[in-house]
């Protein structure tokens, strides 16, 4: 269930989960999509997701659209109840929507050190530390693989997760059974560009410090904001 939905807790955190898109299938050619979408919603319901960070474009307008048919089964875009509640309460962040610059996998992997990724991280951190948005949070893009992989790796490292654990989490997406593979060198390359250091040779404290220094020196985040994000993602929350 966890593998097919790509749903799991992000290392170093208590209140952040990553997943496949909650209602808009990215691979409708596979007849596993009905089950996949069911388990994204069910696992989100089980852990009590109360806020959402979307790293891909807003698909709310796609509701009712028929996108795939498998024998007698047809996928019609339908927002699950828990996610509809988040929409109605305003507890969803569509990263980049305000500026018209939505995150792309290429930008996250190959230009992680530039102003675009920094601006997206600023949006994410400010959303997390805004106490109006309750924990826990679900983060995803389309597959929950590339953009989600880089953002979750960055946040996990800031929260103290070690690189080996972060890489293992990144590679778990390969168990989704969508016939694609993410080589670990993609994430390794992105992290080296972001930090200027080799993550394989860093302790968790060194990697966290390098990421923190990058965003603070760029002037997009403060130490206080990062500390607050770490605290909120690890606070005790009783649904």
Coordinates of C-alpha atoms in Angstrom, one line a residue:
X1 CA 0.0 0.0 0.0
X2 CA 2.8 2.4 1.0
X3 CA 4.9 1.5 -2.1
X4 CA 2.2 1.8 -4.7
X5 CA 1.0 5.2 -3.3
X6 CA 4.6 6.4 -2.7
X7 CA 3.3 7.6 0.7
X8 CA 5.7 7.7 3.6
X9 CA 7.1 9.8 6.4
X10 CA 10.0 12.1 5.5
X11 CA 13.2 11.2 7.4
X12 CA 14.1 13.5 10.3
X13 CA 10.5 14.6 10.7
X14 CA 7.4 13.5 12.5
X15 CA 4.8 15.7 10.7
X16 CA 5.8 15.7 7.1
X17 CA 4.7 13.0 4.6
X18 CA 5.5 12.6 0.9
X19 CA 3.3 10.9 -1.7
X20 CA 2.0 10.5 -5.2
X21 CA -0.5 13.2 -6.3
X22 CA -3.7 12.9 -4.2
X23 CA -6.2 12.8 -7.1
X24 CA -4.6 13.5 -10.5
X25 CA -2.8 10.4 -11.9
X26 CA 0.4 11.1 -13.8
X27 CA 0.6 7.6 -15.3
X28 CA -3.0 6.8 -16.4
X29 CA -1.7 4.2 -18.9
X30 CA -1.2 1.8 -16.0
X31 CA -4.2 -0.1 -14.7
X32 CA -2.9 0.3 -11.1
X33 CA -4.0 4.0 -11.0
X34 CA -7.4 3.4 -9.4
X35 CA -5.8 1.4 -6.5
X36 CA -2.9 3.8 -6.3
X37 CA -5.1 6.9 -5.9
X38 CA -7.3 5.0 -3.3
X39 CA -4.2 4.3 -1.1
X40 CA -2.9 7.8 -1.3
X41 CA -6.2 9.1 0.1
X42 CA -6.6 6.2 2.6
X43 CA -3.1 6.5 4.1
X44 CA -3.4 10.3 4.2
X45 CA -6.7 9.8 6.1
X46 CA -5.1 7.3 8.5
X47 CA -2.3 9.7 9.5
X48 CA -4.6 12.6 9.7
X49 CA -3.2 14.9 7.1
X50 CA -4.3 18.5 7.8
X51 CA -2.2 20.6 5.3
X52 CA -0.8 20.1 1.8
X53 CA 2.2 21.4 -0.1
X54 CA 1.8 20.9 -3.9
X55 CA 5.0 21.2 -6.0
X56 CA 3.1 20.9 -9.3
X57 CA 0.4 23.0 -10.9
X58 CA -3.1 23.3 -9.5
X59 CA -5.3 20.6 -10.9
X60 CA -8.6 21.5 -9.1
X61 CA -10.1 22.6 -12.4
X62 CA -9.7 19.0 -13.7
X63 CA -12.4 17.6 -11.5
X64 CA -14.9 15.6 -13.5
X65 CA -12.4 15.0 -16.4
X66 CA -12.3 11.5 -17.7
X67 CA -8.7 10.5 -18.2
X68 CA -8.4 6.8 -18.5
X69 CA -10.4 3.6 -19.0
X70 CA -9.3 0.1 -18.0
X71 CA -11.9 -2.5 -19.2
X72 CA -15.1 -1.6 -17.2
X73 CA -13.2 0.9 -14.9
X74 CA -12.9 4.5 -15.8
X75 CA -10.9 7.1 -13.9
X76 CA -12.7 10.4 -13.5
X77 CA -10.8 13.1 -11.6
X78 CA -12.3 13.4 -8.2
X79 CA -10.9 15.1 -5.1
X80 CA -11.0 12.9 -2.0
X81 CA -12.9 14.2 1.0
X82 CA -9.9 14.9 3.2
X83 CA -8.2 16.9 0.4
X84 CA -11.4 18.9 -0.4
X85 CA -11.5 19.9 3.3
X86 CA -7.9 21.3 3.0
X87 CA -8.9 23.3 0.0
X88 CA -11.9 24.7 1.7
X89 CA -9.9 25.7 4.8
X90 CA -7.1 27.3 2.8
X91 CA -4.5 24.8 4.1
X92 CA -2.9 24.1 0.7
X93 CA 0.2 25.8 -0.7
X94 CA 0.6 25.7 -4.5
X95 CA 4.4 26.5 -4.7
X96 CA 5.2 29.1 -7.3
X97 CA 1.6 29.9 -8.1
X98 CA 1.8 33.5 -7.0
X99 CA 4.8 34.2 -9.3
X100 CA 3.8 31.9 -12.2
X101 CA 7.0 29.9 -11.7
X102 CA 6.0 26.4 -10.6
X103 CA 8.9 24.1 -9.7
X104 CA 10.3 21.8 -12.4
X105 CA 12.3 18.7 -12.0
X106 CA 15.1 20.1 -14.2
X107 CA 15.5 23.2 -12.1
X108 CA 15.5 21.2 -8.9
X109 CA 18.1 18.7 -10.1
X110 CA 20.4 20.8 -12.2
X111 CA 20.1 24.4 -10.8
X112 CA 19.4 23.8 -7.2
X113 CA 21.8 26.6 -6.2
X114 CA 20.0 29.4 -8.0
X115 CA 17.3 31.9 -7.0
X116 CA 14.4 29.8 -8.2
X117 CA 14.9 26.9 -5.8
X118 CA 15.7 29.3 -3.0
X119 CA 12.4 31.2 -3.6
X120 CA 10.4 28.0 -3.7
X121 CA 12.1 26.9 -0.4
X122 CA 11.2 30.2 1.1
X123 CA 7.5 29.6 0.3
X124 CA 7.6 26.1 1.7
X125 CA 9.3 27.1 5.0
X126 CA 7.0 30.1 5.5
X127 CA 4.0 27.9 5.0
X128 CA 5.2 25.3 7.5
X129 CA 6.0 27.9 10.2
X130 CA 2.7 29.7 9.8
X131 CA 0.8 28.2 12.7
X132 CA -2.5 28.8 11.0
X133 CA -1.7 25.7 8.9
X134 CA -2.0 22.6 11.1
X135 CA 0.2 19.5 11.2
X136 CA 0.8 17.0 9.7
X137 CA 1.6 18.0 6.1
X138 CA 1.5 16.1 2.9
X139 CA 4.0 17.1 0.2
X140 CA 3.8 15.9 -3.4
X141 CA 4.3 16.9 -7.0
X142 CA 2.9 14.6 -9.8
X143 CA 4.7 11.3 -9.1
X144 CA 6.2 12.4 -5.7
X145 CA 9.6 11.5 -7.2
X146 CA 11.7 14.3 -8.5
X147 CA 10.6 17.7 -7.2
X148 CA 9.3 16.0 -4.1
X149 CA 12.5 14.1 -3.8
X150 CA 14.7 17.2 -3.8
X151 CA 12.5 19.2 -1.5
X152 CA 12.1 16.4 1.0
X153 CA 15.9 15.7 0.9
X154 CA 16.6 19.3 1.7
X155 CA 14.1 19.5 4.5
X156 CA 15.2 16.1 5.9
X157 CA 18.8 17.2 6.0
X158 CA 17.9 20.5 7.7
X159 CA 16.0 18.4 10.3
X160 CA 19.1 16.3 11.0
X161 CA 18.7 13.2 8.9
X162 CA 21.9 11.6 7.6
X163 CA 22.7 11.3 3.9
X164 CA 22.5 7.5 3.8
X165 CA 18.9 7.6 5.2
X166 CA 18.0 10.5 2.8
X167 CA 19.3 8.5 -0.2
X168 CA 17.4 5.4 0.9
X169 CA 14.2 7.4 1.1
X170 CA 14.8 8.9 -2.3
X171 CA 15.3 5.5 -3.9
X172 CA 12.1 4.0 -2.4
X173 CA 10.2 5.8 -5.1
X174 CA 11.5 3.1 -7.5
X175 CA 9.1 0.6 -5.8
X176 CA 6.1 2.4 -7.3
X177 CA 5.9 0.1 -10.3
X178 CA 5.7 2.8 -12.9
X179 CA 8.6 1.4 -15.0
X180 CA 10.9 4.4 -14.4
X181 CA 14.1 4.6 -12.3
X182 CA 15.7 7.6 -10.6
X183 CA 19.4 7.1 -10.4
X184 CA 20.8 8.3 -7.0
X185 CA 23.4 10.4 -8.8
X186 CA 20.5 12.9 -9.7
X187 CA 19.9 13.7 -6.1
X188 CA 23.6 13.6 -5.2
X189 CA 24.4 16.1 -8.0
X190 CA 21.6 18.4 -7.0
X191 CA 22.8 18.4 -3.3
X192 CA 26.4 19.1 -4.3
X193 CA 25.2 22.1 -6.4
X194 CA 23.1 23.4 -3.5
X195 CA 25.7 23.1 -0.8
X196 CA 29.1 23.1 -2.6
X197 CA 30.1 20.0 -0.6
X198 CA 30.1 16.2 -1.2
X199 CA 27.2 14.9 0.8
X200 CA 28.7 11.4 0.9
X201 CA 31.6 12.8 3.0
X202 CA 29.5 14.9 5.3
X203 CA 28.1 14.1 8.7
X204 CA 24.4 14.9 9.2
X205 CA 25.4 18.1 11.1
X206 CA 27.8 19.2 8.4
X207 CA 25.2 18.7 5.6
X208 CA 22.5 20.5 7.6
X209 CA 24.9 23.4 8.3
X210 CA 25.9 23.7 4.6
X211 CA 22.3 23.8 3.4
X212 CA 21.4 26.3 6.2
X213 CA 24.3 28.5 5.3
X214 CA 23.3 28.6 1.6
X215 CA 19.8 29.9 2.2
X216 CA 20.8 32.3 5.0
X217 CA 23.7 33.8 2.9
X218 CA 21.3 34.2 0.0
X219 CA 19.0 36.2 2.3
X220 CA 15.9 34.2 1.6
X221 CA 15.7 32.5 5.1
X222 CA 16.9 33.2 8.6
X223 CA 18.3 30.8 11.1
X224 CA 15.2 31.5 13.2
X225 CA 12.9 30.5 10.4
X226 CA 14.8 27.3 9.8
X227 CA 14.8 26.4 13.5
X228 CA 11.1 27.1 13.7
X229 CA 10.4 24.8 10.7
X230 CA 12.4 22.0 12.3
X231 CA 10.5 22.4 15.5
X232 CA 7.1 22.4 13.9
X233 CA 7.8 19.4 11.8
X234 CA 8.8 17.5 14.9
X235 CA 6.3 18.7 17.4
X236 CA 3.9 16.4 19.1
X237 CA 0.6 16.5 17.3
X238 CA -2.5 14.6 18.4
X239 CA -5.0 14.4 15.6

